[in-house]
Short mmCIF file of C-alpha atoms (C1' of nucleotides) in Angstrom, two decimals:
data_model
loop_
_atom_site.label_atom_id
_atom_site.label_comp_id
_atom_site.label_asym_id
_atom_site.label_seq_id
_atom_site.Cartn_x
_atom_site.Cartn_y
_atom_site.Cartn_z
CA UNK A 1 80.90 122.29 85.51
CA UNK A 2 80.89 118.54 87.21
CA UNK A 3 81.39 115.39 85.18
CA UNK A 4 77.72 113.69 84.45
CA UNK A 5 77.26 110.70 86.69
CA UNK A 6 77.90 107.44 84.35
CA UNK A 7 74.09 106.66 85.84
CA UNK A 8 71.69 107.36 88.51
CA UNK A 9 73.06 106.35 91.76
CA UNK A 10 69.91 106.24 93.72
CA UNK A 11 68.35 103.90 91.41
CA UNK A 12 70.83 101.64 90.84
CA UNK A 13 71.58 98.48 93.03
CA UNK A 14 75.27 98.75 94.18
CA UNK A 15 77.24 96.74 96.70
CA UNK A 16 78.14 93.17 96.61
CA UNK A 17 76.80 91.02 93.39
CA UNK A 18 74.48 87.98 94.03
CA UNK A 19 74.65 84.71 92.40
CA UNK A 20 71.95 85.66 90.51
CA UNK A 21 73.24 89.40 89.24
CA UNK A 22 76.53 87.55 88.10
CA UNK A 23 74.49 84.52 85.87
CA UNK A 24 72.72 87.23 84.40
CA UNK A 25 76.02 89.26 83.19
CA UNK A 26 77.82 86.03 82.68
CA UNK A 27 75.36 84.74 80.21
CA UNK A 28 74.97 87.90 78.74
CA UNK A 29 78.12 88.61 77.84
CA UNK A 30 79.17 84.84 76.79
CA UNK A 31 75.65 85.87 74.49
CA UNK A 32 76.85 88.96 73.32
CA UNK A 33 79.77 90.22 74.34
CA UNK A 34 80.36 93.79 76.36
CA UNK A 35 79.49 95.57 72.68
CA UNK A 36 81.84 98.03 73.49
CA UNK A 37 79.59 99.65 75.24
CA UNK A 38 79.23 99.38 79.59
CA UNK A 39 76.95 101.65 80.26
CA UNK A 40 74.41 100.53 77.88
CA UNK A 41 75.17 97.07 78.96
CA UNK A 42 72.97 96.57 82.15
CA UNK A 43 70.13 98.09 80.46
CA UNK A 44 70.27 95.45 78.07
CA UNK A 45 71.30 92.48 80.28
CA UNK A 46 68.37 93.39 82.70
CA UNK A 47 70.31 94.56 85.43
CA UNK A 48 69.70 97.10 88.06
CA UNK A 49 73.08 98.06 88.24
CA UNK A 50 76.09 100.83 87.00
CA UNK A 51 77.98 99.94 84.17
CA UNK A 52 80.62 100.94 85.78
CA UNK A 53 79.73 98.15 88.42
CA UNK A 54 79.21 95.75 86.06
CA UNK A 55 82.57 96.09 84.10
CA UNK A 56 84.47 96.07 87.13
CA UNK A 57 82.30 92.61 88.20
CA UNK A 58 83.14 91.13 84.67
CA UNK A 59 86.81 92.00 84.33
CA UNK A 60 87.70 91.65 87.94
CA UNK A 61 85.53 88.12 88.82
CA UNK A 62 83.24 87.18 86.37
CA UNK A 63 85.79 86.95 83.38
CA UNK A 64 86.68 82.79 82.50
CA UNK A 65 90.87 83.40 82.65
CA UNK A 66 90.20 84.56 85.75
CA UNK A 67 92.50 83.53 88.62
CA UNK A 68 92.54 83.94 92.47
CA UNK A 69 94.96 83.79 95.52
CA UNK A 70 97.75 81.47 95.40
CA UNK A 71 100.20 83.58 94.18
CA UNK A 72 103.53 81.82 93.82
CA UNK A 73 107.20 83.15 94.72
CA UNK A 74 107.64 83.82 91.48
CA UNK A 75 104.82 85.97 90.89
CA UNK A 76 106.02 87.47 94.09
CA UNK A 77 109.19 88.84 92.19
CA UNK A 78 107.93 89.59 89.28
CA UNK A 79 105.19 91.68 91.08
CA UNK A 80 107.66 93.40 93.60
CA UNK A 81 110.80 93.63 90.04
CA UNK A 82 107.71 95.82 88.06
CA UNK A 83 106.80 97.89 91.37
CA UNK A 84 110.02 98.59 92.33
CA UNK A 85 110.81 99.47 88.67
CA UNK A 86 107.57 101.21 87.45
CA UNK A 87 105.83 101.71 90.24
CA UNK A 88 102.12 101.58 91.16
CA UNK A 89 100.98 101.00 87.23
CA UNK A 90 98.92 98.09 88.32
CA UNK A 91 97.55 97.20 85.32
CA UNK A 92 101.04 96.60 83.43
CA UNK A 93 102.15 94.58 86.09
CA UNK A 94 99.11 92.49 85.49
CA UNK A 95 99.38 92.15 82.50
CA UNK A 96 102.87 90.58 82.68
CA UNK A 97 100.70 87.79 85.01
CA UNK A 98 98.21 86.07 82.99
CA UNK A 99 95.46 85.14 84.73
CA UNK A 100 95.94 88.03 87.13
CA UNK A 101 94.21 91.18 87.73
CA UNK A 102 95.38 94.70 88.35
CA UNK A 103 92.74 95.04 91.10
CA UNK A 104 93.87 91.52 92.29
CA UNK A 105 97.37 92.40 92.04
CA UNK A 106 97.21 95.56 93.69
CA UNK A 107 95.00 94.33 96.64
CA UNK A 108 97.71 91.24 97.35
CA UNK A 109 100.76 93.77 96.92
CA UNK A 110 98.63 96.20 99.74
CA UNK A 111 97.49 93.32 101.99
CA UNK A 112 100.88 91.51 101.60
CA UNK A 113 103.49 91.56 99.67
CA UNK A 114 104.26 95.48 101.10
CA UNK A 115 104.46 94.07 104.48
CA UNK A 116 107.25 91.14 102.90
CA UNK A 117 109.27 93.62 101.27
CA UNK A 118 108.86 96.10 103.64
CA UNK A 119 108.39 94.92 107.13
CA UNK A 120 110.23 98.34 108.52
CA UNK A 121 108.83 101.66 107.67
CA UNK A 122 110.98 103.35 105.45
CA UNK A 123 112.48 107.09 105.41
CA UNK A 124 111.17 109.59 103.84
CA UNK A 125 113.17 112.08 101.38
CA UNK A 126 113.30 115.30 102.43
CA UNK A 127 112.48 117.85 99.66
CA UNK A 128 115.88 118.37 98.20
CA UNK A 129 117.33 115.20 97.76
CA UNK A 130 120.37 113.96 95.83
CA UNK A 131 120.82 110.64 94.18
CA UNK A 132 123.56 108.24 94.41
CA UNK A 133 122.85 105.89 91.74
CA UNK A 134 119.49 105.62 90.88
CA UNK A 135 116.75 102.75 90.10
CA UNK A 136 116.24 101.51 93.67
CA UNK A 137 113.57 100.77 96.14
CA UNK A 138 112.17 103.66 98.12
CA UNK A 139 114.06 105.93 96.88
CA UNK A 140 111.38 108.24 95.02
CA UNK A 141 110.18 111.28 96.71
CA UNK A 142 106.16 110.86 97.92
CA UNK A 143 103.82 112.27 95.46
CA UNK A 144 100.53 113.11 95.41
CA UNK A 145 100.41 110.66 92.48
CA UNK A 146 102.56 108.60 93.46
CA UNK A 147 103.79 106.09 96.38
CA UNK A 148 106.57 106.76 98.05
CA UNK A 149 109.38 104.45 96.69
CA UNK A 150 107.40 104.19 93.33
CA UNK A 151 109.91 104.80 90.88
CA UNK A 152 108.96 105.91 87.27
CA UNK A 153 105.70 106.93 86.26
CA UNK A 154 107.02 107.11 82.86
CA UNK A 155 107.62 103.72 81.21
CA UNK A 156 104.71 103.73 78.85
CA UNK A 157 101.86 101.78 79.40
CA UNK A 158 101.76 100.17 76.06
CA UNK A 159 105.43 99.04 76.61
CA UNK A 160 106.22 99.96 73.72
CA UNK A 161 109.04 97.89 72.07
CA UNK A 162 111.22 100.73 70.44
CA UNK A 163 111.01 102.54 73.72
CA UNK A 164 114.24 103.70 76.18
CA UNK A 165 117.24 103.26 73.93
CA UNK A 166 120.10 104.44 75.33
CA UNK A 167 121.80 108.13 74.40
CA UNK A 168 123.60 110.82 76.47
CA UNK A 169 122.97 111.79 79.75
CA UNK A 170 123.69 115.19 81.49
CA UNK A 171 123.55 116.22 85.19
CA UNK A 172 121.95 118.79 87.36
CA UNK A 173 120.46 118.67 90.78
CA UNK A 174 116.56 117.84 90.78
CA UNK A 175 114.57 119.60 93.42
CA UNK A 176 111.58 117.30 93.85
CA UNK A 177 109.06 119.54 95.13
CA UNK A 178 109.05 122.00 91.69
CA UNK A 179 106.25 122.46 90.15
CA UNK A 180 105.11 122.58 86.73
CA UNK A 181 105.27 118.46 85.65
CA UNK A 182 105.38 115.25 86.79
CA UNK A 183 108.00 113.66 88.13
CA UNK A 184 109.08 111.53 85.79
CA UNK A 185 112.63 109.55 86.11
CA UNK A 186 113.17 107.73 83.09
CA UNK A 187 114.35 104.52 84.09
CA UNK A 188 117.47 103.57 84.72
CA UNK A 189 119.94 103.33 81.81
CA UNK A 190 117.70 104.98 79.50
CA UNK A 191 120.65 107.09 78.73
CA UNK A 192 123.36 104.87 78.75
CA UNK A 193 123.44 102.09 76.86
CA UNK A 194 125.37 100.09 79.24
CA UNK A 195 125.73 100.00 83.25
CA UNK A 196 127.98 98.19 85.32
CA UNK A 197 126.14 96.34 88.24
CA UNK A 198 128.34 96.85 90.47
CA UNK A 199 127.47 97.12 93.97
CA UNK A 200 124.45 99.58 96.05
CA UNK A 201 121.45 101.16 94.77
CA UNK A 202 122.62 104.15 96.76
CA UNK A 203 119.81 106.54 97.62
CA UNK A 204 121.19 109.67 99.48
CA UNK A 205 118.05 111.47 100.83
CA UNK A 206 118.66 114.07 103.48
CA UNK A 207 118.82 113.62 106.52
CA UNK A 208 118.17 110.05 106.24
CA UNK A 209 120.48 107.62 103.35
CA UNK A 210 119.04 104.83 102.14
CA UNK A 211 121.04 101.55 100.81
CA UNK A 212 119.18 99.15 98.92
CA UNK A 213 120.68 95.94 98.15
CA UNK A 214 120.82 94.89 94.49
CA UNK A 215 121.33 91.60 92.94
CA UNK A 216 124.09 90.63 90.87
CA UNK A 217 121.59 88.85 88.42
CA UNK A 218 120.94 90.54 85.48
CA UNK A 219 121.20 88.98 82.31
CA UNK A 220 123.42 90.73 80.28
CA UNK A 221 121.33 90.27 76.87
CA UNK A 222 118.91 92.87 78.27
CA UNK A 223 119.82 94.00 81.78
CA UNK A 224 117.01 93.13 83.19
CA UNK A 225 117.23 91.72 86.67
CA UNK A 226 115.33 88.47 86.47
CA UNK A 227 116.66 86.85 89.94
CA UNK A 228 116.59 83.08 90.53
CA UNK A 229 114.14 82.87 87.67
CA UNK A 230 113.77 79.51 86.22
CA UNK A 231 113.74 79.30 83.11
CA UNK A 232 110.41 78.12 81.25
CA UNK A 233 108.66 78.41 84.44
CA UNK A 234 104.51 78.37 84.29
CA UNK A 235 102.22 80.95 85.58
CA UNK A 236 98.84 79.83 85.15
CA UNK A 237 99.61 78.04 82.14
CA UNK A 238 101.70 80.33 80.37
CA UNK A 239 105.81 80.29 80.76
CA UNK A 240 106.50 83.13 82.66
CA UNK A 241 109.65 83.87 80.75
CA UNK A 242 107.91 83.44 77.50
CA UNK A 243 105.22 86.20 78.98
CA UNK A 244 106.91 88.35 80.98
CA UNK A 245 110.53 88.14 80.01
CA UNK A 246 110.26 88.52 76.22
CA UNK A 247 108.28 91.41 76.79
CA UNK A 248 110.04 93.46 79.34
CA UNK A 249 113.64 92.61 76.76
CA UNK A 250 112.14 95.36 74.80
CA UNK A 251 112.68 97.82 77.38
CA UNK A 252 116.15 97.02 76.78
CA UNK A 253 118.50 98.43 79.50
CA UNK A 254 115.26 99.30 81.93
CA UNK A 255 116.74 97.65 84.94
CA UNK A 256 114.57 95.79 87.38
CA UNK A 257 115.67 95.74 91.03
CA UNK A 258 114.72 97.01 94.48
CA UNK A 259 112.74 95.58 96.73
CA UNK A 260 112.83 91.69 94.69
CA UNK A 261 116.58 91.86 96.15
CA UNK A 262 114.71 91.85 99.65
CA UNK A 263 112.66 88.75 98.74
CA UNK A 264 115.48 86.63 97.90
CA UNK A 265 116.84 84.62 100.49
CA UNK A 266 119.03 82.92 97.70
CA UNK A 267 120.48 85.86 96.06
CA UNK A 268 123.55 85.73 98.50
CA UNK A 269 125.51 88.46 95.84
CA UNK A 270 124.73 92.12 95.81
CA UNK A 271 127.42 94.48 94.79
CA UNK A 272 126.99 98.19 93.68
CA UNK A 273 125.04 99.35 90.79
CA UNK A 274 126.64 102.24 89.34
CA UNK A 275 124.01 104.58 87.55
CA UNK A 276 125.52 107.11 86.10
CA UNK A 277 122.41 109.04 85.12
CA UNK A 278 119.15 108.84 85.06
CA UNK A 279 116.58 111.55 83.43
CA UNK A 280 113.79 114.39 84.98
CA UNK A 281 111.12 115.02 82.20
CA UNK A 282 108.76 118.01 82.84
CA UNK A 283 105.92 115.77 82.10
CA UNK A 284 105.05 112.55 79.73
CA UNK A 285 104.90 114.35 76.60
CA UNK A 286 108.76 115.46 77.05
CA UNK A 287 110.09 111.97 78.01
CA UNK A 288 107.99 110.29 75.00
CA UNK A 289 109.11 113.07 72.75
CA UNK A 290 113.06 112.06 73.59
CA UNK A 291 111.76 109.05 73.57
CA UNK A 292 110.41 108.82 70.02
CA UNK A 293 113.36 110.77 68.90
CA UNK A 294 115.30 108.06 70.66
CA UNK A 295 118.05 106.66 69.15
CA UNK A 296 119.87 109.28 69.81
CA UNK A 297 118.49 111.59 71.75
CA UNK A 298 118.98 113.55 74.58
CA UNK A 299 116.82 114.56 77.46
CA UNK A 300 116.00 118.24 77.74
CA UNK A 301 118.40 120.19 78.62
CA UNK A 302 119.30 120.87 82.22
CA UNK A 303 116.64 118.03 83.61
CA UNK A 304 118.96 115.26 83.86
CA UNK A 305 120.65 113.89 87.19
CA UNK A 306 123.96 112.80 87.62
CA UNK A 307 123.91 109.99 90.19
CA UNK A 308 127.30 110.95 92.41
"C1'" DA B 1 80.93 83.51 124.65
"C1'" DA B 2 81.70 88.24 123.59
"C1'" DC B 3 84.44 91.64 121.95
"C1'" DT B 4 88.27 93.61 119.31
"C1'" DA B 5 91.93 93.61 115.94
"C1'" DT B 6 93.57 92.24 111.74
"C1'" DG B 7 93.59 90.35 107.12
"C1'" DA B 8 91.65 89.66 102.66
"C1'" DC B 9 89.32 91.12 98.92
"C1'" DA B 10 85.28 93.06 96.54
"C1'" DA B 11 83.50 97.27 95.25
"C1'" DC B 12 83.30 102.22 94.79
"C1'" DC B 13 85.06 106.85 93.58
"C1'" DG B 14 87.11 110.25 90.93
"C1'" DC B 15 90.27 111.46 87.55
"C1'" DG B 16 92.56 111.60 82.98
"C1'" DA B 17 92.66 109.79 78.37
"C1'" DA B 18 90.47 108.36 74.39
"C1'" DA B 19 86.62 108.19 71.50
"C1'" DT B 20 82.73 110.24 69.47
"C1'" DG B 21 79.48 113.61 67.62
"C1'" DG C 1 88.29 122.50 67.37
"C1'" DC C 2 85.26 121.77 70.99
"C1'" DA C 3 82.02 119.55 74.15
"C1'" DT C 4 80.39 115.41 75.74
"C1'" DT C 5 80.50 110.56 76.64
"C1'" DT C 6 82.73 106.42 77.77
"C1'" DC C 7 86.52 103.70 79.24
"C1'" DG C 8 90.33 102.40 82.03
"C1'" DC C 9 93.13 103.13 85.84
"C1'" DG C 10 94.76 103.74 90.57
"C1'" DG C 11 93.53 104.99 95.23
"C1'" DT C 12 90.46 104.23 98.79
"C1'" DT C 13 86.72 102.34 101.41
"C1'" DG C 14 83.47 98.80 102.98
"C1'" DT C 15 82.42 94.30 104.38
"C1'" DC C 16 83.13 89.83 105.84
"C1'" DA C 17 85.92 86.13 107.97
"C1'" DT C 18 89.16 84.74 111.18
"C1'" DA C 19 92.40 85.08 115.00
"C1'" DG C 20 93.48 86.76 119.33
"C1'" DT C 21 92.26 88.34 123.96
#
DNA sequence: AACTATGACAACCGCGAAATG
DNA sequence: GCATTTCGCGGTTGTCATAGT
């Protein structure tokens, strides 16, 4: 049995809004808010259209914090840090950039920033690969989910402060293509409360290896790679490190690298990143479930790589 | 001037999760 | 506990503007 439509396609206007159709839902909402409710709302506002439509027209355009183009280098690396780190989650990443979003974010990482970061076309891993070190740029197998070189899927969305404390880690060989769960790599350091940065992300994927470049940048408070970032910086208003910074320290060692290392001209110091482990889940409800349990905890049996 | 290629971004689609009855 | 509805997200497509030939 098929999903109901969220509302009658053939009657409903659809395409780009006029001056007119965004007034209306601009005044209605300033009037009355959304109500919680989308698809009742263009009934209600007297517009022909989805409320799909008109949710996507408020939050993406219509909405007053609302900003456009212009990123800055800054939001470059924070933008390319998150992607590299969490992958395609384009709402997080937004989040971290006030003013911004995720549809913005994600249509100025496709239409540019991918081309900065990654002007040649990258290898692909074969099925069976085998990690050297993990939390690096394009080093993720291709998904159906998931872009290639899109590391975790699993940081949570909520970002949650008490998440990815460090505990053991174990080793085993992760065949990429098994079924049965998402691929899920916890990120980096999840499992060990400390790692060196000490040189290469080094991605071994047969036939092809892959050496990303990692800054030596990463404060040691929270291991997070914050390169060349100035400290009480302003993104749209808000100090970047005040938004973005404070948040991301409560992923404690979730390390932030990859392709940012690319972007910066400046960041003259690489040296290798040793990663002794990093963690295959089954699915989400595995990785939160060590993760809850996570002061201590260890990931399931048998589903852990060693990085060699 | 006409045509084509490319870039930028708005909008749509379909899915999974969450909320609700 | 289940079915249905709604929301939110990420991937993709469509459209328009501009640059290049």
């Amino acid at each position: 049995m098929g999903r109901a439509p969220c509302c009658d396609k053939a009657r409903v206007k659809r395409g780009p809004w006029s001056p007119e159709e965004d007034e209306q839902l601009r005044s209605y909402v300033r009037a009355n808010g959304v109500g919680g409710n989308w698809i009742a709302l263009p009934h209600k506002a007297g517009l022909n259209r989805c409320g799909k439509s008109c949710r996507l027209r408020w939050l993406n355009y219509l909405r007053p914090d609302i900003r456009h183009g212009g990123y800055t280098e800054q939001e470059d690396r924070v933008i390319c840090s998150l992607y590299a780190s969490i992958g395609s989650r384009w709402s997080i990443i937004a989040s971290k950039l006030p003013g911004r979003t995720d549809n913005d974010v994600k249509n100025y990482w496709n239409t540019k920033l991918k081309k900065k970061v990654m002007p040649m076309p990258m290898p692909m891993p074969g099925p069976h690969y085998h990690h050297h070190a993990g939390l690096g740029a394009f080093s993720a197998p291709a998904t159906p989910s998931g872009p290639a070189g899109s590391w975790s899927q699993c940081v949570p969305s909520t970002l949650q402060p008490a998440a990815l404390s460090p505990a053991a880690s174990g080793s085993s060989s992760v065949d990429t293509t098994s079924s049965g769960g998402d691929m899920c790599f916890a990120p980096a350091g999840m499992y060990q409360p400390h790692h060196p940065m000490q040189g290469f992300v080094h991605v071994d994927s047969s036939p092809q290896t892959v050496l990303a470049p990692m800054p030596l940048d990463v404060p040691a408070a929270t291991g997070i790679w914050a390169p060349s970032m100035p400290a009480a910086s302003d993104v749209g208003g808000v100090a970047l490190e005040d938004a973005f910074l404070a948040d991301l320290g409560a992923y404690g060692d979730l390390l932030l690298g990859g392709f940012g290392g690319q972007l910066l001209q400046d960041n003259k110091a690489t040296a290798a990143m040793e990663l002794p482990g990093a963690c295959y889940f089954p699915n989400m409800a595995e990785m939160w479930a060590a993760d809850h349990a996570h002061a201590h905890a260890k990931p399931p049996q048998g589903l852990c790589n060693t990085f060699t």
